[in-house]
XYZ file of N, CA and C in Angstrom:
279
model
N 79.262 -20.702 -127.857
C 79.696 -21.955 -127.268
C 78.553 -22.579 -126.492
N 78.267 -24.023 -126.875
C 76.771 -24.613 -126.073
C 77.487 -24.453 -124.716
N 78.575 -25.128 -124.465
C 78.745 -25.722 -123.119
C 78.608 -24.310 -122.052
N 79.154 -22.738 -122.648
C 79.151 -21.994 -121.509
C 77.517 -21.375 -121.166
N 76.365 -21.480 -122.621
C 75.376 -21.712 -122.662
C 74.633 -22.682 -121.986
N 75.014 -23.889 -121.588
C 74.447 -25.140 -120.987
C 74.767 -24.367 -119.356
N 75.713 -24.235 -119.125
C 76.392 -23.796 -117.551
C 75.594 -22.281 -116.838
N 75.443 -21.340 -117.775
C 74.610 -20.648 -117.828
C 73.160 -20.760 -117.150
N 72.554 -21.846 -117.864
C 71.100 -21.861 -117.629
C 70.910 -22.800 -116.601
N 72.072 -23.388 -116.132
C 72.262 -24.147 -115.073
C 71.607 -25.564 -115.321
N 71.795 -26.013 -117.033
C 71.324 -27.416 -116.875
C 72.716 -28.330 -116.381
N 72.325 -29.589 -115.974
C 73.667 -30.571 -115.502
C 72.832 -31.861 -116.903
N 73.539 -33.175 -116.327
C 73.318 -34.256 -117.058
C 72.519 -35.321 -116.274
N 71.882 -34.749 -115.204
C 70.790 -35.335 -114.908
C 69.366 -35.226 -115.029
N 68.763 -36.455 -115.641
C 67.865 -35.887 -116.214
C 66.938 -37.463 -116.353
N 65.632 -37.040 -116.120
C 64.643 -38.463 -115.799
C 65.163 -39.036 -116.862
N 65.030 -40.612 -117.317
C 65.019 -41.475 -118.033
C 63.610 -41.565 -119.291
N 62.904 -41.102 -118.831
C 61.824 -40.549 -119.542
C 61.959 -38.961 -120.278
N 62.969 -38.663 -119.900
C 63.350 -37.240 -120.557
C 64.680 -37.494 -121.323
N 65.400 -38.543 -121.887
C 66.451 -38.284 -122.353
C 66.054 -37.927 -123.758
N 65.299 -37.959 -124.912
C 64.940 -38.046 -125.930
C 64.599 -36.516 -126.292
N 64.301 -35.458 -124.581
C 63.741 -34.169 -124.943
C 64.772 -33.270 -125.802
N 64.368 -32.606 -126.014
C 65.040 -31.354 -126.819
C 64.702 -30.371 -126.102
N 66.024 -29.738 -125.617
C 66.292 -28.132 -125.559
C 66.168 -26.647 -125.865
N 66.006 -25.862 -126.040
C 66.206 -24.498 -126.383
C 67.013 -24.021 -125.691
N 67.865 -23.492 -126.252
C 68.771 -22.456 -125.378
C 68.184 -21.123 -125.336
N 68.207 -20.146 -123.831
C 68.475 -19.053 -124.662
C 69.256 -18.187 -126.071
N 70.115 -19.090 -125.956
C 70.916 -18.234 -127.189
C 69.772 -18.779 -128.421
N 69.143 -19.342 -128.740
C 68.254 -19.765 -129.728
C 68.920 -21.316 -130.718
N 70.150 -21.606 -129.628
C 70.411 -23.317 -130.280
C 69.556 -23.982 -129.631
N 69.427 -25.239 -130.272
C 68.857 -26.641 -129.762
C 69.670 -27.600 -129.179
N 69.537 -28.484 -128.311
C 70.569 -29.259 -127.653
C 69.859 -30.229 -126.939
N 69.443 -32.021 -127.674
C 68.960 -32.895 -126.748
C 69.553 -33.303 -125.544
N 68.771 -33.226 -124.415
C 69.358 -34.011 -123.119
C 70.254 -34.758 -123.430
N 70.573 -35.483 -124.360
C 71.865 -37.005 -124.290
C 72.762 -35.860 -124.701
N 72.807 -35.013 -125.255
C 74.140 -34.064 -125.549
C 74.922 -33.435 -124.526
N 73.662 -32.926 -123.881
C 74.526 -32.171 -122.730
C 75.181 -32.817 -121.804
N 75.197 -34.321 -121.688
C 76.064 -35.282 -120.642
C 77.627 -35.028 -121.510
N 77.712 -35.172 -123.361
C 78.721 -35.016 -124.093
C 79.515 -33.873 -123.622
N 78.132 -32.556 -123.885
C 79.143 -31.671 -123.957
C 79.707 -30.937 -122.678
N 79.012 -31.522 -121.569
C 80.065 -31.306 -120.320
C 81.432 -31.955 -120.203
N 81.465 -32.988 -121.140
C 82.948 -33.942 -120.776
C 83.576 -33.116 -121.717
N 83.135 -31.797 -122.723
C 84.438 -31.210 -123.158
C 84.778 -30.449 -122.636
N 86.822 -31.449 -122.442
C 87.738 -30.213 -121.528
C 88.123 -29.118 -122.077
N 88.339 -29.015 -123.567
C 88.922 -27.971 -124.091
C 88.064 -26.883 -124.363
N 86.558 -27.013 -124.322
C 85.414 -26.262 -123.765
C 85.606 -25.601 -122.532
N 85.571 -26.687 -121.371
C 85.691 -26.474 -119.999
C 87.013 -25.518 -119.867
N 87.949 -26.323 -120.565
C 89.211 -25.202 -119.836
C 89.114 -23.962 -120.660
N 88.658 -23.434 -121.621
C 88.464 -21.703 -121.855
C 87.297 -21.149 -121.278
N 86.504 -22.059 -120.728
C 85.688 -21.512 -119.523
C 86.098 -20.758 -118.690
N 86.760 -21.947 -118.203
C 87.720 -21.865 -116.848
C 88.978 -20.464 -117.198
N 89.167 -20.097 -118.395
C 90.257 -19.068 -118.364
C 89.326 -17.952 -118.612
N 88.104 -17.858 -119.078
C 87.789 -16.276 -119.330
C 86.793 -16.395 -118.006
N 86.706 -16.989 -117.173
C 85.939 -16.581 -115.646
C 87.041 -15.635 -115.119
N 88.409 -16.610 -115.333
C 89.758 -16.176 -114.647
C 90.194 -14.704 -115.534
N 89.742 -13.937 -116.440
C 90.207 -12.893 -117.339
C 88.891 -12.641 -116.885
N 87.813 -12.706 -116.399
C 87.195 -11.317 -115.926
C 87.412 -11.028 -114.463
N 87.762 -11.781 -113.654
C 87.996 -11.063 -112.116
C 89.262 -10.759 -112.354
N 90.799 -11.087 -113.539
C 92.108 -10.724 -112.819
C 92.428 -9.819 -114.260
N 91.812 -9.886 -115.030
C 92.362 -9.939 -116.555
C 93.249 -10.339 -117.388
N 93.938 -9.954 -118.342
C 94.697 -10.502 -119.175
C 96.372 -11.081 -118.248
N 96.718 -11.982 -118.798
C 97.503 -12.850 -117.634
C 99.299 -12.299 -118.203
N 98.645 -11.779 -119.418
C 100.504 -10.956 -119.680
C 99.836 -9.574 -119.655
N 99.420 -9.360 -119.213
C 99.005 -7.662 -119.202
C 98.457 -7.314 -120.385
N 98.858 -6.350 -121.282
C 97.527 -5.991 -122.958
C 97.253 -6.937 -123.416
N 96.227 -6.936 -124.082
C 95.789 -8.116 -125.109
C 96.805 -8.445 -125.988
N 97.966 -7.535 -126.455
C 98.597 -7.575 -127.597
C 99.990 -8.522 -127.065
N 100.116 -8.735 -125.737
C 100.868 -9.418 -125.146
C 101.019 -10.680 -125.413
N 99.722 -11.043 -125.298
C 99.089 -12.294 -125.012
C 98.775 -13.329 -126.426
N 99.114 -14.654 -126.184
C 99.104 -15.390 -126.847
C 97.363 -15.457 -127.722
N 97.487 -15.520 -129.050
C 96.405 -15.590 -130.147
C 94.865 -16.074 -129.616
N 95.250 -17.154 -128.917
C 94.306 -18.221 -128.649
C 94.027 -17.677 -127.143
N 94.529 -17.252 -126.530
C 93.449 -16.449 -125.013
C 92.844 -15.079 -125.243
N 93.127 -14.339 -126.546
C 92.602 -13.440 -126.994
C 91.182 -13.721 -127.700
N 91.769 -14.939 -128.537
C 90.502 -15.540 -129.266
C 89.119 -16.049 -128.014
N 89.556 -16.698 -127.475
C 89.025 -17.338 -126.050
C 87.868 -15.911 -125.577
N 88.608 -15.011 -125.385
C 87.517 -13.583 -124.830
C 87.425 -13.269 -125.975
N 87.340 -13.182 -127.390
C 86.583 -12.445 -128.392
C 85.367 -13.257 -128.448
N 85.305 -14.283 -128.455
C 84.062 -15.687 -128.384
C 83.188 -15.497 -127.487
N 83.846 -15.631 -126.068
C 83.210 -15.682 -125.282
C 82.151 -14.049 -124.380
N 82.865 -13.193 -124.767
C 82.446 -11.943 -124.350
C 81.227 -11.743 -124.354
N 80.668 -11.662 -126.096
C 79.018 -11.345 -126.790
C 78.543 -12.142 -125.876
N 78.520 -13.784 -125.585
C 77.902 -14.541 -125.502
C 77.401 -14.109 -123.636
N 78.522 -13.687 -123.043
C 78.501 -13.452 -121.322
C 77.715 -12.416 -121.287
N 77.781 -11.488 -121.818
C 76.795 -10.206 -121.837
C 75.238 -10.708 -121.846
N 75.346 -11.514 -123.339
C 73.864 -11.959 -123.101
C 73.585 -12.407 -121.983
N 73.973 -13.603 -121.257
C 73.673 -14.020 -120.080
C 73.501 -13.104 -118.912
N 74.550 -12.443 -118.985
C 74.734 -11.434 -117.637
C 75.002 -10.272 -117.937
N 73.856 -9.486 -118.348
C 73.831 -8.051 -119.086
C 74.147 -7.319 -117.799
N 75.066 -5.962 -117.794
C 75.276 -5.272 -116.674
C 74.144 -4.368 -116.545
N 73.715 -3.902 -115.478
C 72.657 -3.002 -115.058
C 72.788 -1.628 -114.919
N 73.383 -0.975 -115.531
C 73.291 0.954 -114.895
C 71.820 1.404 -114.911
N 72.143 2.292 -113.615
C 70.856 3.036 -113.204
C 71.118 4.682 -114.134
Protein backbone atom coordinates (compact mmCIF):
# COMPACT_ATOMS: atom_id res chain seq x y z
CA UNK A 1 0.00 0.00 0.00
CA UNK A 2 1.74 3.56 -1.17
CA UNK A 3 -0.23 5.53 1.30
CA UNK A 4 1.02 3.41 4.56
CA UNK A 5 4.47 3.60 2.65
CA UNK A 6 4.13 7.47 2.08
CA UNK A 7 3.20 7.81 6.13
CA UNK A 8 6.04 5.69 6.92
CA UNK A 9 8.79 7.72 5.46
CA UNK A 10 7.07 10.62 6.79
CA UNK A 11 6.47 12.42 3.44
CA UNK A 12 3.22 14.99 3.72
CA UNK A 13 1.95 17.09 0.54
CA UNK A 14 4.03 19.84 1.04
CA UNK A 15 6.37 20.35 -1.16
CA UNK A 16 8.35 23.49 -3.01
CA UNK A 17 6.61 24.48 -6.21
CA UNK A 18 9.76 23.80 -7.93
CA UNK A 19 9.57 20.23 -6.71
CA UNK A 20 6.16 19.17 -7.79
CA UNK A 21 7.30 17.40 -11.06
CA UNK A 22 10.02 15.27 -8.71
CA UNK A 23 9.76 11.66 -8.50
CA UNK A 24 10.00 9.50 -5.52
CA UNK A 25 11.43 6.23 -4.46
CA UNK A 26 9.97 4.49 -1.88
CA UNK A 27 11.65 2.32 0.28
CA UNK A 28 9.50 -0.41 -0.69
CA UNK A 29 11.10 0.10 -4.30
CA UNK A 30 7.68 1.96 -5.86
CA UNK A 31 7.85 5.27 -7.51
CA UNK A 32 5.45 8.02 -6.55
CA UNK A 33 5.57 11.81 -8.04
CA UNK A 34 5.11 14.60 -5.49
CA UNK A 35 1.53 15.58 -7.18
CA UNK A 36 0.49 11.95 -6.11
CA UNK A 37 1.14 11.95 -2.76
CA UNK A 38 -1.30 15.12 -2.11
CA UNK A 39 -3.95 12.24 -4.04
CA UNK A 40 -3.00 9.59 -2.17
CA UNK A 41 -3.37 11.09 1.27
CA UNK A 42 -7.08 12.08 0.45
CA UNK A 43 -7.59 8.20 0.26
CA UNK A 44 -10.07 7.42 3.05
CA UNK A 45 -10.51 3.91 2.38
CA UNK A 46 -6.60 3.73 2.45
CA UNK A 47 -6.59 5.93 5.53
CA UNK A 48 -9.29 4.05 7.31
CA UNK A 49 -7.42 0.40 7.14
CA UNK A 50 -4.59 2.33 8.34
CA UNK A 51 -6.34 3.54 10.96
CA UNK A 52 -7.71 -0.19 11.82
CA UNK A 53 -4.44 -2.23 11.67
CA UNK A 54 -2.53 0.59 14.01
CA UNK A 55 -5.77 -0.23 16.14
CA UNK A 56 -5.14 -4.42 15.66
CA UNK A 57 -1.63 -4.02 16.71
CA UNK A 58 -1.92 -2.30 20.20
CA UNK A 59 -5.61 -4.11 20.99
CA UNK A 60 -5.88 -6.88 18.38
CA UNK A 61 -8.48 -8.56 16.63
CA UNK A 62 -11.83 -6.65 17.57
CA UNK A 63 -14.02 -10.11 17.69
CA UNK A 64 -11.31 -11.99 19.25
CA UNK A 65 -9.65 -14.99 16.54
CA UNK A 66 -9.09 -14.06 13.23
CA UNK A 67 -11.67 -16.65 12.27
CA UNK A 68 -14.25 -14.47 14.05
CA UNK A 69 -13.74 -11.66 12.24
CA UNK A 70 -15.14 -10.28 9.22
CA UNK A 71 -13.05 -11.23 5.62
CA UNK A 72 -12.03 -7.75 4.96
CA UNK A 73 -10.21 -6.85 8.56
CA UNK A 74 -8.44 -10.08 8.15
CA UNK A 75 -7.55 -9.13 4.64
CA UNK A 76 -6.61 -5.51 5.98
CA UNK A 77 -3.64 -7.34 8.37
CA UNK A 78 -2.67 -9.96 5.73
CA UNK A 79 -1.64 -6.73 3.41
CA UNK A 80 -0.57 -4.75 5.72
CA UNK A 81 1.69 -6.93 8.09
CA UNK A 82 4.83 -7.82 5.37
CA UNK A 83 4.72 -4.29 4.54
CA UNK A 84 4.98 -2.96 8.69
CA UNK A 85 7.77 -5.31 9.35
CA UNK A 86 9.65 -3.83 6.60
CA UNK A 87 9.29 -0.48 8.02
CA UNK A 88 9.56 -1.42 11.60
CA UNK A 89 11.58 -4.62 11.80
CA UNK A 90 11.58 -5.84 15.56
CA UNK A 91 15.01 -5.97 17.23
CA UNK A 92 16.00 -9.14 19.48
CA UNK A 93 19.20 -9.14 21.17
Amino acid sequence: MTLYSILSEGYSDSFPEEEKDRVIRLKNGSFISAMEINAALQDEDAASAIRFYQRFKRMGMPYGSWALNPERLVEVVDILEPLDRFYHPQVTI
